[in-house]
PDB file of C-alpha atoms and ligand atoms in Angstrom:
ATOM      1  CA  MET U  59     -10.307 -14.974  13.072  1.00 43.00           C
ATOM      2  CA  THR U  60     -11.542 -13.267   9.937  1.00 45.00           C
ATOM      3  CA  ASN U  61      -9.876 -11.776   6.977  1.00 55.00           C
ATOM      4  CA  SER U  62     -10.656  -8.392   8.590  1.00 67.00           C
ATOM      5  CA  ALA U  63     -12.601  -7.630   5.428  1.00 72.00           C
ATOM      6  CA  GLY U  64     -16.393  -7.552   5.162  1.00 68.00           C
ATOM      7  CA  PRO U  65     -18.011 -10.972   4.784  1.00 71.00           C
ATOM      8  CA  ASN U  66     -18.380 -10.726   1.021  1.00 72.00           C
ATOM      9  CA  ARG U  67     -15.485  -8.434   0.316  1.00 92.00           C
ATOM     10  CA  ARG U  68     -12.271  -9.487  -1.318  1.00 97.00           C
ATOM     11  CA  VAL U  69      -8.771  -8.248  -0.610  1.00 98.00           C
ATOM     12  CA  ILE U  70      -5.776  -8.489  -2.910  1.00 98.00           C
ATOM     13  CA  ALA U  71      -2.560  -7.732  -1.019  1.00 98.00           C
ATOM     14  CA  ILE U  72       0.464  -6.412  -2.900  1.00 98.00           C
ATOM     15  CA  ASP U  73       3.645  -5.870  -0.927  1.00 98.00           C
ATOM     16  CA  GLY U  74       7.159  -4.987  -1.943  1.00 97.00           C
ATOM     17  CA  PRO U  75      10.094  -2.625  -1.399  1.00 96.00           C
ATOM     18  CA  ALA U  76      10.300   1.017  -2.462  1.00 93.00           C
ATOM     19  CA  ALA U  77      10.018   1.694  -6.205  1.00 92.00           C
ATOM     20  CA  SER U  78       9.301  -1.943  -7.055  1.00 95.00           C
ATOM     21  CA  GLY U  79       6.362  -0.861  -9.207  1.00 94.00           C
ATOM     22  CA  LYS U  80       3.729  -2.096  -6.766  1.00 96.00           C
ATOM     23  CA  SER U  81       1.738   1.170  -6.661  1.00 95.00           C
ATOM     24  CA  SER U  82       1.288   1.273 -10.429  1.00 96.00           C
ATOM     25  CA  VAL U  83       0.518  -2.453 -10.486  1.00 98.00           C
ATOM     26  CA  ALA U  84      -2.050  -2.104  -7.678  1.00 98.00           C
ATOM     27  CA  ARG U  85      -3.789   0.823  -9.386  1.00 98.00           C
ATOM     28  CA  ALA U  86      -3.896  -0.890 -12.788  1.00 98.00           C
ATOM     29  CA  LEU U  87      -5.120  -4.161 -11.268  1.00 98.00           C
ATOM     30  CA  ALA U  88      -7.828  -2.375  -9.279  1.00 98.00           C
ATOM     31  CA  THR U  89      -9.014  -0.590 -12.437  1.00 98.00           C
ATOM     32  CA  ARG U  90      -9.193  -3.855 -14.361  1.00 97.00           C
ATOM     33  CA  LEU U  91     -11.144  -5.599 -11.608  1.00 98.00           C
ATOM     34  CA  GLY U  92     -13.332  -2.628 -10.655  1.00 97.00           C
ATOM     35  CA  PHE U  93     -11.884  -2.750  -7.128  1.00 98.00           C
ATOM     36  CA  VAL U  94     -10.906   0.190  -4.935  1.00 98.00           C
ATOM     37  CA  SER U  95      -7.177   0.867  -4.849  1.00 98.00           C
ATOM     38  CA  VAL U  96      -5.586   1.568  -1.461  1.00 98.00           C
ATOM     39  CA  ASN U  97      -2.038   2.934  -1.323  1.00 98.00           C
ATOM     40  CA  SER U  98      -0.980   2.440   2.286  1.00 98.00           C
ATOM     41  CA  GLY U  99       2.409   4.097   1.691  1.00 97.00           C
ATOM     42  CA  ALA U 100       0.536   7.287   0.800  1.00 97.00           C
ATOM     43  CA  MET U 101      -1.250   7.071   4.148  1.00 98.00           C
ATOM     44  CA  TYR U 102       2.028   6.809   6.066  1.00 98.00           C
ATOM     45  CA  ARG U 103       3.385   9.650   3.938  1.00 98.00           C
ATOM     46  CA  ALA U 104       0.325  11.791   4.728  1.00 98.00           C
ATOM     47  CA  ILE U 105       0.868  11.335   8.475  1.00 98.00           C
ATOM     48  CA  THR U 106       4.563  12.106   8.030  1.00 98.00           C
ATOM     49  CA  TRP U 107       3.763  15.343   6.217  1.00 98.00           C
ATOM     50  CA  HIS U 108       1.381  16.322   9.016  1.00 98.00           C
ATOM     51  CA  VAL U 109       4.023  15.535  11.668  1.00 98.00           C
ATOM     52  CA  LEU U 110       6.602  17.720   9.911  1.00 98.00           C
ATOM     53  CA  ASP U 111       4.064  20.443   9.215  1.00 97.00           C
ATOM     54  CA  ARG U 112       3.327  20.605  12.958  1.00 98.00           C
ATOM     55  CA  GLY U 113       7.044  20.983  13.685  1.00 98.00           C
ATOM     56  CA  LEU U 114       7.564  17.581  15.325  1.00 98.00           C
ATOM     57  CA  GLN U 115      10.782  15.617  14.862  1.00 98.00           C
ATOM     58  CA  PRO U 116      10.384  12.231  13.115  1.00 97.00           C
ATOM     59  CA  HIS U 117      12.000  10.504  16.110  1.00 97.00           C
ATOM     60  CA  ASP U 118       9.609  12.026  18.670  1.00 98.00           C
ATOM     61  CA  ARG U 119       7.617   8.813  19.007  1.00 98.00           C
ATOM     62  CA  GLU U 120       5.446   9.887  21.939  1.00 98.00           C
ATOM     63  CA  GLY U 121       4.698  13.309  20.486  1.00 98.00           C
ATOM     64  CA  ILE U 122       3.773  11.758  17.136  1.00 98.00           C
ATOM     65  CA  ALA U 123       1.539   9.140  18.751  1.00 98.00           C
ATOM     66  CA  ARG U 124      -0.298  11.894  20.652  1.00 98.00           C
ATOM     67  CA  LEU U 125      -0.632  14.043  17.547  1.00 98.00           C
ATOM     68  CA  VAL U 126      -2.066  11.196  15.461  1.00 98.00           C
ATOM     69  CA  GLU U 127      -4.547  10.256  18.173  1.00 97.00           C
ATOM     70  CA  THR U 128      -5.956  13.776  18.150  1.00 97.00           C
ATOM     71  CA  THR U 129      -5.877  14.370  14.396  1.00 98.00           C
ATOM     72  CA  ASN U 130      -9.058  14.252  12.382  1.00 97.00           C
ATOM     73  CA  LEU U 131      -8.378  11.576   9.740  1.00 97.00           C
ATOM     74  CA  ALA U 132     -11.213  11.319   7.253  1.00 97.00           C
ATOM     75  CA  THR U 133     -11.192   9.142   4.173  1.00 95.00           C
ATOM     76  CA  ASN U 134     -12.799   9.425   0.772  1.00 94.00           C
ATOM     77  CA  LEU U 135     -12.932   7.721  -2.570  1.00 96.00           C
ATOM     78  CA  HIS U 136     -11.568   9.650  -5.541  1.00 93.00           C
ATOM     79  CA  GLU U 137     -11.660   8.046  -9.013  1.00 93.00           C
ATOM     80  CA  GLY U 138     -11.388   4.536  -7.585  1.00 95.00           C
ATOM     81  CA  GLU U 139      -8.597   5.464  -5.184  1.00 96.00           C
ATOM     82  CA  TRP U 140      -9.087   5.565  -1.478  1.00 97.00           C
ATOM     83  CA  ARG U 141      -7.580   8.686   0.098  1.00 95.00           C
ATOM     84  CA  ILE U 142      -6.940  10.073   3.532  1.00 97.00           C
ATOM     85  CA  LEU U 143      -7.664  13.682   4.475  1.00 97.00           C
ATOM     86  CA  ILE U 144      -5.796  15.323   7.335  1.00 97.00           C
ATOM     87  CA  GLU U 145      -7.895  17.829   9.265  1.00 96.00           C
ATOM     88  CA  GLY U 146     -10.025  18.087   6.120  1.00 94.00           C
ATOM     89  CA  ALA U 147      -7.059  18.869   3.835  1.00 94.00           C
ATOM     90  CA  ASP U 148      -5.823  16.676   0.992  1.00 95.00           C
ATOM     91  CA  PRO U 149      -2.094  16.054   1.610  1.00 96.00           C
ATOM     92  CA  LEU U 150      -1.459  14.727  -1.924  1.00 95.00           C
ATOM     93  CA  PRO U 151       0.793  17.590  -3.175  1.00 95.00           C
ATOM     94  CA  HIS U 152       3.208  17.029  -0.268  1.00 96.00           C
ATOM     95  CA  LEU U 153       3.550  13.254  -0.280  1.00 96.00           C
ATOM     96  CA  ARG U 154       6.607  12.855  -2.528  1.00 93.00           C
ATOM     97  CA  THR U 155       8.800  15.635  -1.176  1.00 93.00           C
ATOM     98  CA  LEU U 156      12.360  14.960  -0.028  1.00 92.00           C
ATOM     99  CA  ARG U 157      11.437  15.829   3.575  1.00 95.00           C
ATOM    100  CA  VAL U 158       8.702  13.224   3.599  1.00 96.00           C
ATOM    101  CA  ASN U 159      10.907  10.634   1.847  1.00 94.00           C
ATOM    102  CA  GLU U 160      13.529  11.104   4.546  1.00 94.00           C
ATOM    103  CA  ALA U 161      11.180  10.948   7.540  1.00 97.00           C
ATOM    104  CA  VAL U 162       8.537   8.406   6.526  1.00 97.00           C
ATOM    105  CA  SER U 163      10.377   5.236   7.616  1.00 97.00           C
ATOM    106  CA  SER U 164      10.844   6.640  11.096  1.00 97.00           C
ATOM    107  CA  VAL U 165       7.251   7.844  11.478  1.00 98.00           C
ATOM    108  CA  SER U 166       5.804   4.624  10.072  1.00 98.00           C
ATOM    109  CA  SER U 167       7.754   2.523  12.578  1.00 97.00           C
ATOM    110  CA  ILE U 168       5.674   3.926  15.478  1.00 98.00           C
ATOM    111  CA  PRO U 169       3.181   1.251  16.604  1.00 97.00           C
ATOM    112  CA  ARG U 170       0.376   3.712  17.446  1.00 98.00           C
ATOM    113  CA  VAL U 171       0.592   5.241  13.960  1.00 98.00           C
ATOM    114  CA  ARG U 172       0.347   1.769  12.444  1.00 98.00           C
ATOM    115  CA  GLU U 173      -2.600   0.738  14.628  1.00 98.00           C
ATOM    116  CA  ILE U 174      -4.605   3.771  13.590  1.00 98.00           C
ATOM    117  CA  LEU U 175      -3.881   3.393   9.874  1.00 98.00           C
ATOM    118  CA  VAL U 176      -4.386  -0.378   9.871  1.00 98.00           C
ATOM    119  CA  ALA U 177      -7.832   0.159  11.424  1.00 97.00           C
ATOM    120  CA  LYS U 178      -8.656   2.573   8.583  1.00 97.00           C
ATOM    121  CA  MET U 179      -7.583   0.049   5.943  1.00 97.00           C
ATOM    122  CA  ARG U 180      -9.660  -2.700   7.520  1.00 97.00           C
ATOM    123  CA  ALA U 181     -12.660  -0.370   7.676  1.00 96.00           C
ATOM    124  CA  CYS U 182     -12.251   0.316   3.963  1.00 96.00           C
ATOM    125  CA  ALA U 183     -12.205  -3.419   3.233  1.00 97.00           C
ATOM    126  CA  ARG U 184     -15.493  -3.839   5.069  1.00 96.00           C
ATOM    127  CA  ASP U 185     -17.120  -1.510   2.513  1.00 95.00           C
ATOM    128  CA  TYR U 186     -15.283  -2.309  -0.718  1.00 96.00           C
ATOM    129  CA  ASP U 187     -13.426  -4.980  -2.640  1.00 97.00           C
ATOM    130  CA  VAL U 188      -9.868  -3.695  -2.484  1.00 98.00           C
ATOM    131  CA  VAL U 189      -6.379  -3.970  -3.888  1.00 98.00           C
ATOM    132  CA  VAL U 190      -4.128  -2.801  -1.053  1.00 98.00           C
ATOM    133  CA  GLU U 191      -0.422  -2.195  -1.498  1.00 98.00           C
ATOM    134  CA  GLY U 192       2.310  -1.689   1.089  1.00 98.00           C
ATOM    135  CA  ARG U 193       4.885  -3.537   3.164  1.00 97.00           C
ATOM    136  CA  ASP U 194       2.842  -5.622   5.622  1.00 98.00           C
ATOM    137  CA  ILE U 195      -0.494  -6.034   3.879  1.00 98.00           C
ATOM    138  CA  GLY U 196      -0.301  -9.814   3.378  1.00 98.00           C
ATOM    139  CA  SER U 197       1.582 -10.463   6.617  1.00 98.00           C
ATOM    140  CA  VAL U 198      -0.233  -8.249   9.153  1.00 98.00           C
ATOM    141  CA  VAL U 199      -3.102  -6.159   7.780  1.00 98.00           C
ATOM    142  CA  PHE U 200      -4.974  -8.903   5.889  1.00 97.00           C
ATOM    143  CA  PRO U 201      -3.160 -12.125   6.790  1.00 97.00           C
ATOM    144  CA  ARG U 202      -6.146 -14.325   5.910  1.00 96.00           C
ATOM    145  CA  THR U 203      -6.588 -13.219   2.330  1.00 97.00           C
ATOM    146  CA  PRO U 204      -5.559 -15.978  -0.077  1.00 97.00           C
ATOM    147  CA  TYR U 205      -4.562 -13.367  -2.688  1.00 98.00           C
ATOM    148  CA  LYS U 206      -1.069 -12.211  -1.758  1.00 98.00           C
ATOM    149  CA  TYR U 207       1.611 -10.890  -4.081  1.00 98.00           C
ATOM    150  CA  TYR U 208       5.101  -9.576  -3.539  1.00 98.00           C
ATOM    151  CA  VAL U 209       6.409  -7.356  -6.319  1.00 98.00           C
ATOM    152  CA  ASP U 210      10.182  -6.976  -6.341  1.00 97.00           C
ATOM    153  CA  ALA U 211      12.833  -5.513  -8.667  1.00 96.00           C
ATOM    154  CA  SER U 212      16.610  -5.243  -8.517  1.00 95.00           C
ATOM    155  CA  PRO U 213      18.032  -2.352  -6.468  1.00 92.00           C
ATOM    156  CA  GLU U 214      19.544  -0.829  -9.639  1.00 92.00           C
ATOM    157  CA  ILE U 215      16.239  -0.839 -11.514  1.00 93.00           C
ATOM    158  CA  ARG U 216      14.398   0.588  -8.512  1.00 93.00           C
ATOM    159  CA  ALA U 217      16.915   3.414  -8.160  1.00 91.00           C
ATOM    160  CA  GLN U 218      16.568   4.148 -11.896  1.00 91.00           C
ATOM    161  CA  ARG U 219      12.774   4.255 -11.598  1.00 89.00           C
ATOM    162  CA  ARG U 220      12.910   6.793  -8.771  1.00 87.00           C
ATOM    163  CA  ALA U 221      15.421   8.932 -10.678  1.00 88.00           C
ATOM    164  CA  ALA U 222      13.190   8.822 -13.773  1.00 89.00           C
ATOM    165  CA  GLN U 223      10.335  10.130 -11.613  1.00 84.00           C
ATOM    166  CA  GLY U 224      12.605  13.085 -10.739  1.00 82.00           C
ATOM    167  CA  GLN U 225      12.594  12.131  -7.073  1.00 79.00           C
ATOM    168  CA  ARG U 226      15.423  12.195  -4.566  1.00 81.00           C
ATOM    169  CA  ASP U 227      14.783   9.151  -2.450  1.00 81.00           C
ATOM    170  CA  GLN U 228      17.303   7.052  -0.506  1.00 86.00           C
ATOM    171  CA  ILE U 229      15.505   3.823  -1.250  1.00 89.00           C
ATOM    172  CA  ALA U 230      18.257   1.546   0.137  1.00 90.00           C
ATOM    173  CA  VAL U 231      18.124   3.411   3.448  1.00 91.00           C
ATOM    174  CA  ARG U 232      14.318   3.185   3.572  1.00 91.00           C
ATOM    175  CA  ASP U 233      14.361  -0.500   2.622  1.00 93.00           C
ATOM    176  CA  HIS U 234      16.779  -1.270   5.426  1.00 94.00           C
ATOM    177  CA  ALA U 235      14.681   0.656   7.977  1.00 95.00           C
ATOM    178  CA  ASP U 236      11.404  -0.809   6.709  1.00 95.00           C
ATOM    179  CA  SER U 237      12.752  -4.387   6.776  1.00 95.00           C
ATOM    180  CA  SER U 238      14.510  -4.242  10.132  1.00 95.00           C
ATOM    181  CA  ARG U 239      11.908  -2.511  12.319  1.00 96.00           C
ATOM    182  CA  SER U 240      10.263  -4.594  15.019  1.00 95.00           C
ATOM    183  CA  ASP U 241       6.622  -3.767  14.193  1.00 95.00           C
ATOM    184  CA  SER U 242       5.302  -5.152  10.892  1.00 96.00           C
ATOM    185  CA  PRO U 243       8.528  -5.174   8.876  1.00 96.00           C
ATOM    186  CA  LEU U 244       8.618  -5.540   5.123  1.00 95.00           C
ATOM    187  CA  THR U 245       8.592  -9.264   4.440  1.00 95.00           C
ATOM    188  CA  VAL U 246       7.356 -11.804   1.929  1.00 97.00           C
ATOM    189  CA  ALA U 247       4.129 -12.983   3.561  1.00 97.00           C
ATOM    190  CA  GLY U 248       3.572 -16.724   3.868  1.00 96.00           C
ATOM    191  CA  GLY U 249       1.790 -17.905   0.747  1.00 95.00           C
ATOM    192  CA  ALA U 250       2.675 -14.803  -1.291  1.00 98.00           C
ATOM    193  CA  TRP U 251       3.435 -15.148  -5.001  1.00 97.00           C
ATOM    194  CA  VAL U 252       6.692 -13.346  -5.781  1.00 98.00           C
ATOM    195  CA  ILE U 253       7.022 -11.477  -9.069  1.00 97.00           C
ATOM    196  CA  ASP U 254      10.263  -9.841 -10.230  1.00 97.00           C
ATOM    197  CA  SER U 255       9.250  -6.763 -12.202  1.00 95.00           C
ATOM    198  CA  SER U 256      12.831  -5.766 -13.149  1.00 95.00           C
ATOM    199  CA  SER U 257      12.333  -6.481 -16.822  1.00 95.00           C
ATOM    200  CA  LEU U 258       8.540  -6.432 -16.995  1.00 96.00           C
ATOM    201  CA  PRO U 259       6.246  -3.536 -17.874  1.00 95.00           C
ATOM    202  CA  ILE U 260       3.407  -2.829 -15.442  1.00 96.00           C
ATOM    203  CA  GLU U 261       0.762  -4.429 -17.675  1.00 96.00           C
ATOM    204  CA  ALA U 262       2.758  -7.668 -17.861  1.00 97.00           C
ATOM    205  CA  VAL U 263       2.906  -7.841 -14.061  1.00 98.00           C
ATOM    206  CA  VAL U 264      -0.840  -7.202 -13.897  1.00 98.00           C
ATOM    207  CA  ASP U 265      -1.429  -9.956 -16.469  1.00 98.00           C
ATOM    208  CA  GLU U 266       0.649 -12.359 -14.412  1.00 98.00           C
ATOM    209  CA  ILE U 267      -1.365 -11.557 -11.292  1.00 98.00           C
ATOM    210  CA  LEU U 268      -4.624 -12.029 -13.197  1.00 98.00           C
ATOM    211  CA  ARG U 269      -3.397 -15.423 -14.445  1.00 97.00           C
ATOM    212  CA  ARG U 270      -2.537 -16.433 -10.920  1.00 97.00           C
ATOM    213  CA  LEU U 271      -5.904 -15.183  -9.616  1.00 97.00           C
ATOM    214  CA  ARG U 272      -7.633 -17.296 -12.245  1.00 97.00           C
ATOM    215  CA  ALA U 273      -5.638 -20.330 -11.100  1.00 95.00           C
ATOM    216  CA  GLN U 274      -6.793 -19.564  -7.538  1.00 94.00           C
ATOM    217  CA  SER U 275     -10.452 -19.576  -8.723  1.00 93.00           C
ATOM    218  CA  PHE U 276     -10.723 -15.919  -7.820  1.00 95.00           C
ATOM    219  CA  PHE U 277     -13.204 -15.468 -10.672  1.00 93.00           C
ATOM    220  CA  GLY U 278     -15.398 -18.284  -9.463  1.00 87.00           C
ATOM    221  CA  PRO U 279     -16.794 -21.219 -11.408  1.00 75.00           C
ATOM    222  CA  ALA U 280     -16.088 -21.445 -15.152  1.00 57.00           C
ATOM    223  CA  ALA U 281     -19.441 -20.033 -16.347  1.00 42.00           C
ATOM    224  CA  LYS U 282     -18.989 -16.886 -14.334  1.00 48.00           C
ATOM    225  CA  SER U 283     -15.301 -16.568 -14.912  1.00 45.00           C
ATOM    226  CA  SER U 284     -15.469 -15.972 -18.670  1.00 44.00           C
ATOM    227  CA  ARG U 285     -17.593 -12.874 -18.105  1.00 45.00           C
ATOM    228  CA  ILE U 286     -15.463 -11.471 -15.311  1.00 43.00           C
ATOM    229  CA  THR U 287     -12.235 -12.393 -17.014  1.00 40.00           C
ATOM    230  CA  ARG U 288     -13.276 -10.422 -20.088  1.00 39.00           C
ATOM    231  CA  ALA U 289     -14.179  -7.471 -17.894  1.00 40.00           C
ATOM    232  CA  ALA U 290     -10.792  -7.732 -16.275  1.00 41.00           C
ATOM    233  CA  ARG U 291      -8.928  -7.631 -19.564  1.00 37.00           C
TER     234      ARG U 291
HETATM  235  O1   DC J 527       5.260   2.640  -0.705  1.00 97.75           O
HETATM  236  P1   DC J 527       5.949   3.951  -0.282  1.00 97.75           P
HETATM  237  O2   DC J 527       7.395   3.993  -0.685  1.00 97.75           O
HETATM  238  O3   DC J 527       5.201   5.156  -0.703  1.00 97.75           O
HETATM  239  O4   DC J 527       5.912   3.917   1.325  1.00 97.75           O
HETATM  240  C1   DC J 527       6.450   4.960   2.091  1.00 97.75           C
HETATM  241  C2   DC J 527       6.860   4.441   3.457  1.00 97.75           C
HETATM  242  O5   DC J 527       5.713   4.094   4.212  1.00 97.75           O
HETATM  243  C3   DC J 527       7.766   3.232   3.478  1.00 97.75           C
HETATM  244  O6   DC J 527       9.136   3.588   3.417  1.00 97.75           O
HETATM  245  C4   DC J 527       7.422   2.552   4.770  1.00 97.75           C
HETATM  246  C5   DC J 527       5.997   2.994   5.047  1.00 97.75           C
HETATM  247  N1   DC J 527       5.016   1.951   4.814  1.00 97.75           N
HETATM  248  C6   DC J 527       4.798   1.066   5.833  1.00 97.75           C
HETATM  249  O7   DC J 527       5.479   1.127   6.855  1.00 97.75           O
HETATM  250  N2   DC J 527       3.838   0.125   5.715  1.00 97.75           N
HETATM  251  C7   DC J 527       3.101   0.031   4.611  1.00 97.75           C
HETATM  252  N3   DC J 527       2.139  -0.901   4.534  1.00 97.75           N
HETATM  253  C8   DC J 527       3.308   0.929   3.544  1.00 97.75           C
HETATM  254  C9   DC J 527       4.301   1.869   3.669  1.00 97.75           C
END
């Protein structure tokens, strides 16, 4: 069994619940390492937008599976971030709408949707070194990577963060659905390093991950590591 990444490619997995700060942490970490950042939640949101746009109900599991199988899903790299295009269109403006927030847990619980998106993520990791964030990245998508993190924060802080972003998002409802589904639920992957970001700014979380990566010899032998560590600062 492989890491599902290319032979010389590295994967850093960052999982956590909604609004835990993991997206910002993943992006900042990827920038500091020169890795590609992959936001898997945005991929599930993109599919959800497409499903709603085509008039399907979020609980129509068979209809959604058929739609996704016949949808042209291209990917591209934009300023270090890996993005999915739906039938050639960039779904970005629609990803954070209330409709998508309300439907995404249901759509993302459909196994066929997950299979298709997981294959895309693994294909990306064959081409690039990646920081991938989501719910099941360390447990299911890249179980063999030694670099697994779980970013958490208290429910109160997470609700405050969403409100500060001006978003209406029932994060407790999504967390329950995402943690209790049968396929690839949100979980702390075996071997993951748990970080509570409740009282930490993003950069402090990134620094903690970089410290841990250094302890895991991520930067290689000492002579090499000083150069890469500086680049990562
Ligand atoms: O990270 P986010 O809140 O943008 O994710 C939106 C939804 O996508 C989340 O409620 C569940 C789903 N998701 C998933 O099922 N698996 C992932 N790896 C990432 C997100």
